PDB file of C-alpha atoms in Angstrom:
ATOM      1  CA  MET A   1       2.470  54.478 -59.784  1.00  0.00           C
ATOM      2  CA  LYS A   2      -0.567  56.474 -58.757  1.00  0.00           C
ATOM      3  CA  ALA A   3      -4.389  55.734 -60.188  1.00  0.00           C
ATOM      4  CA  ALA A   4      -7.795  56.201 -58.806  1.00  0.00           C
ATOM      5  CA  VAL A   5     -11.338  55.461 -59.718  1.00  0.00           C
ATOM      6  CA  GLY A   6     -12.103  55.535 -63.437  1.00  0.00           C
ATOM      7  CA  ASP A   7      -8.826  55.670 -64.877  1.00  0.00           C
ATOM      8  CA  VAL A   8      -7.829  53.145 -68.016  1.00  0.00           C
ATOM      9  CA  LEU A   9      -5.096  50.686 -67.402  1.00  0.00           C
ATOM     10  CA  VAL A  10      -3.285  49.548 -70.494  1.00  0.00           C
ATOM     11  CA  ILE A  11      -1.011  46.558 -70.600  1.00  0.00           C
ATOM     12  CA  ASP A  12       0.364  45.755 -73.835  1.00  0.00           C
ATOM     13  CA  GLY A  13       0.521  42.047 -74.987  1.00  0.00           C
ATOM     14  CA  HIS A  14       4.589  41.018 -74.986  1.00  0.00           C
ATOM     15  CA  HIS A  15       4.411  38.073 -77.284  1.00  0.00           C
ATOM     16  CA  VAL A  16       2.988  37.110 -80.505  1.00  0.00           C
ATOM     17  CA  GLY A  17      -0.949  36.522 -80.487  1.00  0.00           C
ATOM     18  CA  GLU A  18      -1.214  38.408 -76.843  1.00  0.00           C
ATOM     19  CA  ARG A  19      -3.493  40.951 -77.174  1.00  0.00           C
ATOM     20  CA  THR A  20      -3.402  44.283 -75.640  1.00  0.00           C
ATOM     21  CA  ARG A  21      -5.551  44.566 -72.104  1.00  0.00           C
ATOM     22  CA  ARG A  22      -7.377  47.026 -71.093  1.00  0.00           C
ATOM     23  CA  GLY A  23      -9.044  48.017 -67.891  1.00  0.00           C
ATOM     24  CA  GLU A  24     -11.107  50.389 -65.411  1.00  0.00           C
ATOM     25  CA  VAL A  25      -9.818  50.974 -62.397  1.00  0.00           C
ATOM     26  CA  VAL A  26     -13.001  50.867 -59.824  1.00  0.00           C
ATOM     27  CA  GLU A  27     -11.356  50.462 -56.501  1.00  0.00           C
ATOM     28  CA  VAL A  28      -7.996  51.615 -55.505  1.00  0.00           C
ATOM     29  CA  ARG A  29      -6.666  49.305 -52.241  1.00  0.00           C
ATOM     30  CA  GLY A  30      -3.253  51.104 -51.988  1.00  0.00           C
ATOM     31  CA  ALA A  31      -2.731  54.506 -49.953  1.00  0.00           C
ATOM     32  CA  ASP A  32      -2.418  57.465 -52.277  1.00  0.00           C
ATOM     33  CA  GLY A  33      -3.805  56.435 -55.502  1.00  0.00           C
ATOM     34  CA  ALA A  34      -1.067  53.316 -55.087  1.00  0.00           C
ATOM     35  CA  PRO A  35      -1.709  50.057 -56.037  1.00  0.00           C
ATOM     36  CA  PRO A  36      -3.173  47.052 -55.890  1.00  0.00           C
ATOM     37  CA  TYR A  37      -6.100  48.370 -57.846  1.00  0.00           C
ATOM     38  CA  ILE A  38      -9.604  46.193 -58.586  1.00  0.00           C
ATOM     39  CA  VAL A  39      -9.879  46.324 -62.527  1.00  0.00           C
ATOM     40  CA  ARG A  40     -13.096  46.214 -64.391  1.00  0.00           C
ATOM     41  CA  TRP A  41     -11.511  44.394 -67.937  1.00  0.00           C
ATOM     42  CA  ASP A  42     -12.910  45.347 -71.172  1.00  0.00           C
ATOM     43  CA  ASP A  43     -13.448  41.894 -72.665  1.00  0.00           C
ATOM     44  CA  SER A  44     -14.660  40.668 -69.493  1.00  0.00           C
ATOM     45  CA  GLU A  45     -17.969  41.473 -66.752  1.00  0.00           C
ATOM     46  CA  ARG A  46     -15.505  40.729 -63.947  1.00  0.00           C
ATOM     47  CA  THR A  47     -13.137  42.162 -62.104  1.00  0.00           C
ATOM     48  CA  THR A  48      -9.731  40.955 -60.632  1.00  0.00           C
ATOM     49  CA  LEU A  49      -6.997  42.099 -58.289  1.00  0.00           C
ATOM     50  CA  LEU A  50      -4.172  43.500 -60.128  1.00  0.00           C
ATOM     51  CA  PHE A  51      -0.568  44.760 -58.970  1.00  0.00           C
ATOM     52  CA  PRO A  52       0.787  46.429 -62.093  1.00  0.00           C
ATOM     53  CA  GLY A  53       4.075  45.891 -63.370  1.00  0.00           C
ATOM     54  CA  PRO A  54       6.346  48.370 -65.008  1.00  0.00           C
ATOM     55  CA  ASP A  55       4.870  47.460 -68.106  1.00  0.00           C
ATOM     56  CA  CYS A  56       1.217  49.303 -67.496  1.00  0.00           C
ATOM     57  CA  ILE A  57       0.478  52.340 -68.410  1.00  0.00           C
ATOM     58  CA  VAL A  58      -2.323  54.576 -67.031  1.00  0.00           C
ATOM     59  CA  HIS A  59      -4.634  56.682 -68.463  1.00  0.00           C
ATOM     60  CA  HIS A  60      -5.898  59.373 -66.154  1.00  0.00           C
ATOM     61  CA  ARG A  61      -9.708  59.647 -66.891  1.00  0.00           C
ATOM     62  CA  ASP A  62      -8.816  63.917 -66.163  1.00  0.00           C
ATOM     63  CA  ASP A  63      -6.649  63.867 -68.909  1.00  0.00           C
ATOM     64  CA  ASP A  64      -9.213  63.275 -71.284  1.00  0.00           C
ATOM     65  CA  ALA A  65     -11.862  65.841 -69.844  1.00  0.00           C
ATOM     66  CA  PRO A  66     -11.928  68.839 -72.384  1.00  0.00           C
TER      67      PRO A  66
ATOM     68  CA  MET B   1     -16.822  26.939 -52.812  1.00  0.00           C
ATOM     69  CA  LYS B   2     -13.981  29.123 -51.297  1.00  0.00           C
ATOM     70  CA  ILE B   3     -10.683  29.099 -53.161  1.00  0.00           C
ATOM     71  CA  THR B   4      -8.785  28.741 -49.458  1.00  0.00           C
ATOM     72  CA  GLU B   5     -10.207  25.642 -49.416  1.00  0.00           C
ATOM     73  CA  LEU B   6      -7.762  24.222 -52.106  1.00  0.00           C
ATOM     74  CA  ALA B   7      -4.100  23.637 -50.593  1.00  0.00           C
ATOM     75  CA  LEU B   8      -2.294  27.196 -50.659  1.00  0.00           C
ATOM     76  CA  ARG B   9       1.284  26.947 -51.467  1.00  0.00           C
ATOM     77  CA  PRO B  10       3.107  29.159 -49.666  1.00  0.00           C
ATOM     78  CA  PRO B  11       4.418  32.138 -51.853  1.00  0.00           C
ATOM     79  CA  VAL B  12       8.143  32.753 -52.174  1.00  0.00           C
ATOM     80  CA  VAL B  13       9.652  35.789 -53.066  1.00  0.00           C
ATOM     81  CA  VAL B  14      12.367  37.217 -54.535  1.00  0.00           C
ATOM     82  CA  ALA B  15      13.763  41.221 -54.702  1.00  0.00           C
ATOM     83  CA  CYS B  16      13.110  42.598 -58.117  1.00  0.00           C
ATOM     84  CA  ASP B  17      16.846  43.297 -57.776  1.00  0.00           C
ATOM     85  CA  ALA B  18      18.165  39.681 -57.119  1.00  0.00           C
ATOM     86  CA  THR B  19      20.272  38.238 -59.530  1.00  0.00           C
ATOM     87  CA  ILE B  20      18.891  35.296 -62.069  1.00  0.00           C
ATOM     88  CA  ALA B  21      21.579  33.025 -60.531  1.00  0.00           C
ATOM     89  CA  ASP B  22      20.275  33.883 -56.869  1.00  0.00           C
ATOM     90  CA  ALA B  23      17.139  33.400 -58.064  1.00  0.00           C
ATOM     91  CA  ALA B  24      17.737  30.178 -59.277  1.00  0.00           C
ATOM     92  CA  ALA B  25      19.127  28.821 -56.330  1.00  0.00           C
ATOM     93  CA  LEU B  26      16.221  30.066 -54.487  1.00  0.00           C
ATOM     94  CA  MET B  27      14.008  27.944 -56.406  1.00  0.00           C
ATOM     95  CA  ALA B  28      16.198  24.999 -56.077  1.00  0.00           C
ATOM     96  CA  ASP B  29      16.575  25.361 -52.450  1.00  0.00           C
ATOM     97  CA  ALA B  30      12.383  26.151 -51.527  1.00  0.00           C
ATOM     98  CA  GLY B  31      11.449  23.357 -54.561  1.00  0.00           C
ATOM     99  CA  VAL B  32       9.287  25.499 -56.224  1.00  0.00           C
ATOM    100  CA  GLY B  33       9.325  26.633 -60.167  1.00  0.00           C
ATOM    101  CA  ALA B  34       7.908  30.228 -59.399  1.00  0.00           C
ATOM    102  CA  LEU B  35       8.643  33.013 -57.599  1.00  0.00           C
ATOM    103  CA  ILE B  36       6.783  36.064 -56.874  1.00  0.00           C
ATOM    104  CA  VAL B  37       9.294  39.213 -57.437  1.00  0.00           C
ATOM    105  CA  VAL B  38       8.947  42.121 -55.250  1.00  0.00           C
ATOM    106  CA  ASP B  39       9.615  45.519 -55.048  1.00  0.00           C
ATOM    107  CA  GLY B  40      10.173  46.195 -51.854  1.00  0.00           C
ATOM    108  CA  ASP B  41       6.823  44.845 -50.603  1.00  0.00           C
ATOM    109  CA  ARG B  42       4.836  45.584 -53.195  1.00  0.00           C
ATOM    110  CA  PRO B  43       4.553  42.810 -55.767  1.00  0.00           C
ATOM    111  CA  VAL B  44       5.503  43.251 -59.224  1.00  0.00           C
ATOM    112  CA  GLY B  45       5.668  40.017 -60.868  1.00  0.00           C
ATOM    113  CA  ILE B  46       6.396  36.652 -61.627  1.00  0.00           C
ATOM    114  CA  VAL B  47       9.105  34.665 -62.398  1.00  0.00           C
ATOM    115  CA  THR B  48       8.883  30.821 -63.343  1.00  0.00           C
ATOM    116  CA  ASP B  49      11.933  27.853 -63.843  1.00  0.00           C
ATOM    117  CA  ARG B  50      10.754  28.042 -67.637  1.00  0.00           C
ATOM    118  CA  ASP B  51      11.244  32.045 -68.048  1.00  0.00           C
ATOM    119  CA  ILE B  52      15.040  31.463 -66.740  1.00  0.00           C
ATOM    120  CA  VAL B  53      15.640  28.877 -69.323  1.00  0.00           C
ATOM    121  CA  THR B  54      13.593  31.063 -72.392  1.00  0.00           C
ATOM    122  CA  ARG B  55      14.503  34.091 -71.213  1.00  0.00           C
ATOM    123  CA  GLY B  56      17.617  33.762 -69.703  1.00  0.00           C
ATOM    124  CA  VAL B  57      20.033  31.271 -70.675  1.00  0.00           C
ATOM    125  CA  ALA B  58      18.238  30.578 -74.458  1.00  0.00           C
ATOM    126  CA  GLN B  59      18.963  34.620 -75.033  1.00  0.00           C
ATOM    127  CA  GLY B  60      22.735  34.227 -73.765  1.00  0.00           C
ATOM    128  CA  ARG B  61      21.880  35.987 -70.711  1.00  0.00           C
ATOM    129  CA  SER B  62      24.452  36.476 -67.481  1.00  0.00           C
ATOM    130  CA  PRO B  63      23.531  35.085 -64.351  1.00  0.00           C
ATOM    131  CA  ASP B  64      24.799  37.362 -62.324  1.00  0.00           C
ATOM    132  CA  GLY B  65      21.269  39.961 -64.324  1.00  0.00           C
ATOM    133  CA  ARG B  66      18.601  41.172 -62.728  1.00  0.00           C
ATOM    134  CA  ILE B  67      15.918  38.926 -62.586  1.00  0.00           C
ATOM    135  CA  ASP B  68      13.443  41.425 -63.027  1.00  0.00           C
ATOM    136  CA  GLY B  69      14.288  41.532 -66.806  1.00  0.00           C
ATOM    137  CA  LEU B  70      12.868  37.688 -66.735  1.00  0.00           C
ATOM    138  CA  MET B  71      10.438  37.834 -64.725  1.00  0.00           C
ATOM    139  CA  SER B  72       6.260  38.231 -66.213  1.00  0.00           C
ATOM    140  CA  MET B  73       5.112  41.656 -65.613  1.00  0.00           C
ATOM    141  CA  GLY B  74       2.089  42.777 -63.007  1.00  0.00           C
ATOM    142  CA  LEU B  75      -0.157  40.334 -61.394  1.00  0.00           C
ATOM    143  CA  ILE B  76      -3.291  39.262 -61.251  1.00  0.00           C
ATOM    144  CA  ALA B  77      -4.485  38.107 -57.667  1.00  0.00           C
ATOM    145  CA  LEU B  78      -7.581  36.820 -56.295  1.00  0.00           C
ATOM    146  CA  ASP B  79      -8.628  37.751 -52.295  1.00  0.00           C
ATOM    147  CA  HIS B  80      -8.517  34.956 -50.054  1.00  0.00           C
ATOM    148  CA  ASP B  81     -12.213  34.795 -49.788  1.00  0.00           C
ATOM    149  CA  ALA B  82     -12.360  34.220 -53.640  1.00  0.00           C
ATOM    150  CA  GLU B  83     -15.007  31.556 -54.807  1.00  0.00           C
ATOM    151  CA  MET B  84     -13.742  28.949 -56.852  1.00  0.00           C
ATOM    152  CA  GLU B  85     -15.662  30.030 -59.598  1.00  0.00           C
ATOM    153  CA  ASP B  86     -13.854  33.498 -59.549  1.00  0.00           C
ATOM    154  CA  LEU B  87     -10.690  31.298 -59.896  1.00  0.00           C
ATOM    155  CA  VAL B  88     -11.121  28.993 -63.295  1.00  0.00           C
ATOM    156  CA  HIS B  89     -12.222  32.711 -64.724  1.00  0.00           C
ATOM    157  CA  VAL B  90      -8.635  34.349 -64.009  1.00  0.00           C
ATOM    158  CA  PHE B  91      -7.064  30.918 -65.359  1.00  0.00           C
ATOM    159  CA  ASP B  92      -9.641  30.754 -68.013  1.00  0.00           C
ATOM    160  CA  HIS B  93      -9.147  35.066 -68.727  1.00  0.00           C
ATOM    161  CA  HIS B  94      -5.464  35.917 -68.002  1.00  0.00           C
ATOM    162  CA  ALA B  95      -3.849  32.898 -69.750  1.00  0.00           C
ATOM    163  CA  VAL B  96      -1.973  32.986 -66.562  1.00  0.00           C
ATOM    164  CA  ARG B  97      -0.985  29.574 -64.324  1.00  0.00           C
ATOM    165  CA  ARG B  98      -0.307  30.846 -61.365  1.00  0.00           C
ATOM    166  CA  VAL B  99      -2.484  33.197 -59.200  1.00  0.00           C
ATOM    167  CA  PRO B 100      -1.408  34.596 -56.063  1.00  0.00           C
ATOM    168  CA  VAL B 101      -3.594  34.755 -52.979  1.00  0.00           C
ATOM    169  CA  VAL B 102      -3.580  38.031 -50.670  1.00  0.00           C
ATOM    170  CA  ASP B 103      -5.109  38.927 -47.960  1.00  0.00           C
ATOM    171  CA  HIS B 104      -5.861  42.607 -47.169  1.00  0.00           C
ATOM    172  CA  ASP B 105      -3.227  42.943 -50.099  1.00  0.00           C
ATOM    173  CA  ARG B 106      -0.318  40.949 -48.419  1.00  0.00           C
ATOM    174  CA  VAL B 107       0.368  37.534 -50.423  1.00  0.00           C
ATOM    175  CA  VAL B 108      -0.273  34.546 -48.074  1.00  0.00           C
ATOM    176  CA  GLY B 109       0.369  31.856 -51.018  1.00  0.00           C
ATOM    177  CA  VAL B 110       0.013  30.479 -54.428  1.00  0.00           C
ATOM    178  CA  ILE B 111      -2.781  28.832 -56.400  1.00  0.00           C
ATOM    179  CA  ALA B 112      -1.620  26.968 -59.410  1.00  0.00           C
ATOM    180  CA  LEU B 113      -3.372  25.339 -62.149  1.00  0.00           C
ATOM    181  CA  ASP B 114      -2.476  21.908 -61.416  1.00  0.00           C
ATOM    182  CA  ASP B 115      -3.887  22.515 -58.179  1.00  0.00           C
ATOM    183  CA  LEU B 116      -7.261  23.602 -59.127  1.00  0.00           C
ATOM    184  CA  LEU B 117      -7.278  20.317 -61.629  1.00  0.00           C
ATOM    185  CA  VAL B 118      -6.090  17.614 -58.883  1.00  0.00           C
ATOM    186  CA  ALA B 119      -9.491  19.745 -56.777  1.00  0.00           C
ATOM    187  CA  LEU B 120     -11.523  18.925 -59.472  1.00  0.00           C
ATOM    188  CA  SER B 121     -10.506  16.019 -60.362  1.00  0.00           C
ATOM    189  CA  LYS B 122     -11.046  14.257 -56.598  1.00  0.00           C
ATOM    190  CA  ASP B 123     -14.677  15.560 -56.979  1.00  0.00           C
ATOM    191  CA  LEU B 124     -14.980  14.094 -60.296  1.00  0.00           C
ATOM    192  CA  GLY B 125     -14.107  10.807 -58.893  1.00  0.00           C
ATOM    193  CA  ASP B 126     -16.630  11.316 -56.220  1.00  0.00           C
ATOM    194  CA  ILE B 127     -19.205  12.254 -59.111  1.00  0.00           C
ATOM    195  CA  THR B 128     -18.537   8.992 -60.931  1.00  0.00           C
ATOM    196  CA  LYS B 129     -18.916   6.737 -58.007  1.00  0.00           C
ATOM    197  CA  VAL B 130     -22.441   8.065 -57.558  1.00  0.00           C
ATOM    198  CA  LEU B 131     -22.717   7.580 -61.538  1.00  0.00           C
ATOM    199  CA  ALA B 132     -21.272   4.188 -61.312  1.00  0.00           C
ATOM    200  CA  ALA B 133     -23.661   3.353 -58.360  1.00  0.00           C
ATOM    201  CA  GLN B 134     -26.382   4.007 -60.353  1.00  0.00           C
ATOM    202  CA  ILE B 135     -25.897   2.810 -63.583  1.00  0.00           C
ATOM    203  CA  MET B 136     -24.907  -0.580 -61.464  1.00  0.00           C
ATOM    204  CA  PHE B 137     -28.325  -0.606 -59.403  1.00  0.00           C
ATOM    205  CA  PRO B 138     -30.398   1.776 -61.542  1.00  0.00           C
ATOM    206  CA  HIS B 139     -33.331   0.963 -59.532  1.00  0.00           C
ATOM    207  CA  ALA B 140     -32.170   1.194 -56.082  1.00  0.00           C
ATOM    208  CA  ALA B 141     -33.111   4.603 -54.913  1.00  0.00           C
ATOM    209  CA  ASP B 142     -36.637   4.448 -56.450  1.00  0.00           C
ATOM    210  CA  GLU B 143     -39.725   4.717 -54.580  1.00  0.00           C
ATOM    211  CA  PRO B 144     -41.668   1.521 -54.249  1.00  0.00           C
ATOM    212  CA  PRO B 145     -44.157   1.658 -56.085  1.00  0.00           C
ATOM    213  CA  ALA B 146     -47.287   2.504 -54.588  1.00  0.00           C
ATOM    214  CA  PRO B 147     -50.428  -0.031 -53.812  1.00  0.00           C
ATOM    215  CA  ALA B 148     -53.034  -0.142 -56.364  1.00  0.00           C
ATOM    216  CA  ARG B 149     -56.559   1.316 -55.792  1.00  0.00           C
ATOM    217  CA  ARG B 150     -59.723  -0.542 -56.990  1.00  0.00           C
TER     218      ARG B 150
END
C-alpha cells in the first residue's frame, strides 16, 4: 500500500452501526509511501497513527485533478 | 501525563498466515487475550479471544484457517511519547479497547482500556482522600483570621 500527504483513506464499517471512516494523510512514516500514516479524521480535529489493514482504500489526491 | 507512565503490556504478535489454532495456543501460552497480527514486520490488525469465538468457532471456521480472516483490520496506534489525553481520545473516537504503542513505528506495547481505568481509579482514589479530609476537617486549611484593627 502506498499513499502520499493529501491522499484520503477510506475504511468502511464492517458491522451494523459501524460508520465509514475517512481521513486525510498528513504524514507518511514509512519509506516510499508505505505505512504507517498520520491521519486526520474527518470527524475529529486530532490526528492518529494508522497502520492500515487490507480494508483500507486510498483515494490519491492526484486522481481528483482535472 | 505520558501514556508510558501506564503499565505497558508487552505486545504479542502473530503472523497473518498463522492458523487460528496456532493463534489460540499462543494466547494461552502468553496469557493474553489479544494478538497483534503482522505481515512481515508490519502490523495489519488485531485479533482477540472473542474474535476467535464469535468469528471463528461460532461461524464453523476450521481451526486450520488463517488468523487474518478473523482479525479486526488496521490498527490505530500511538507514539510512545503521546499524552494520556491522546489515549482517551483514541478510545473515545475509534471504538477500540486496545491501543498499540509504537517507538519509531515498532510496536513496543499495548494499552488496554482496562489499564486506563485502573490508572484513573488510583487518581480518583487520591482525590477522594483529599475530599474526605476536607469534609471531615472543613477549616483545617484555612488561614487563621487576621487580628481586628482598631
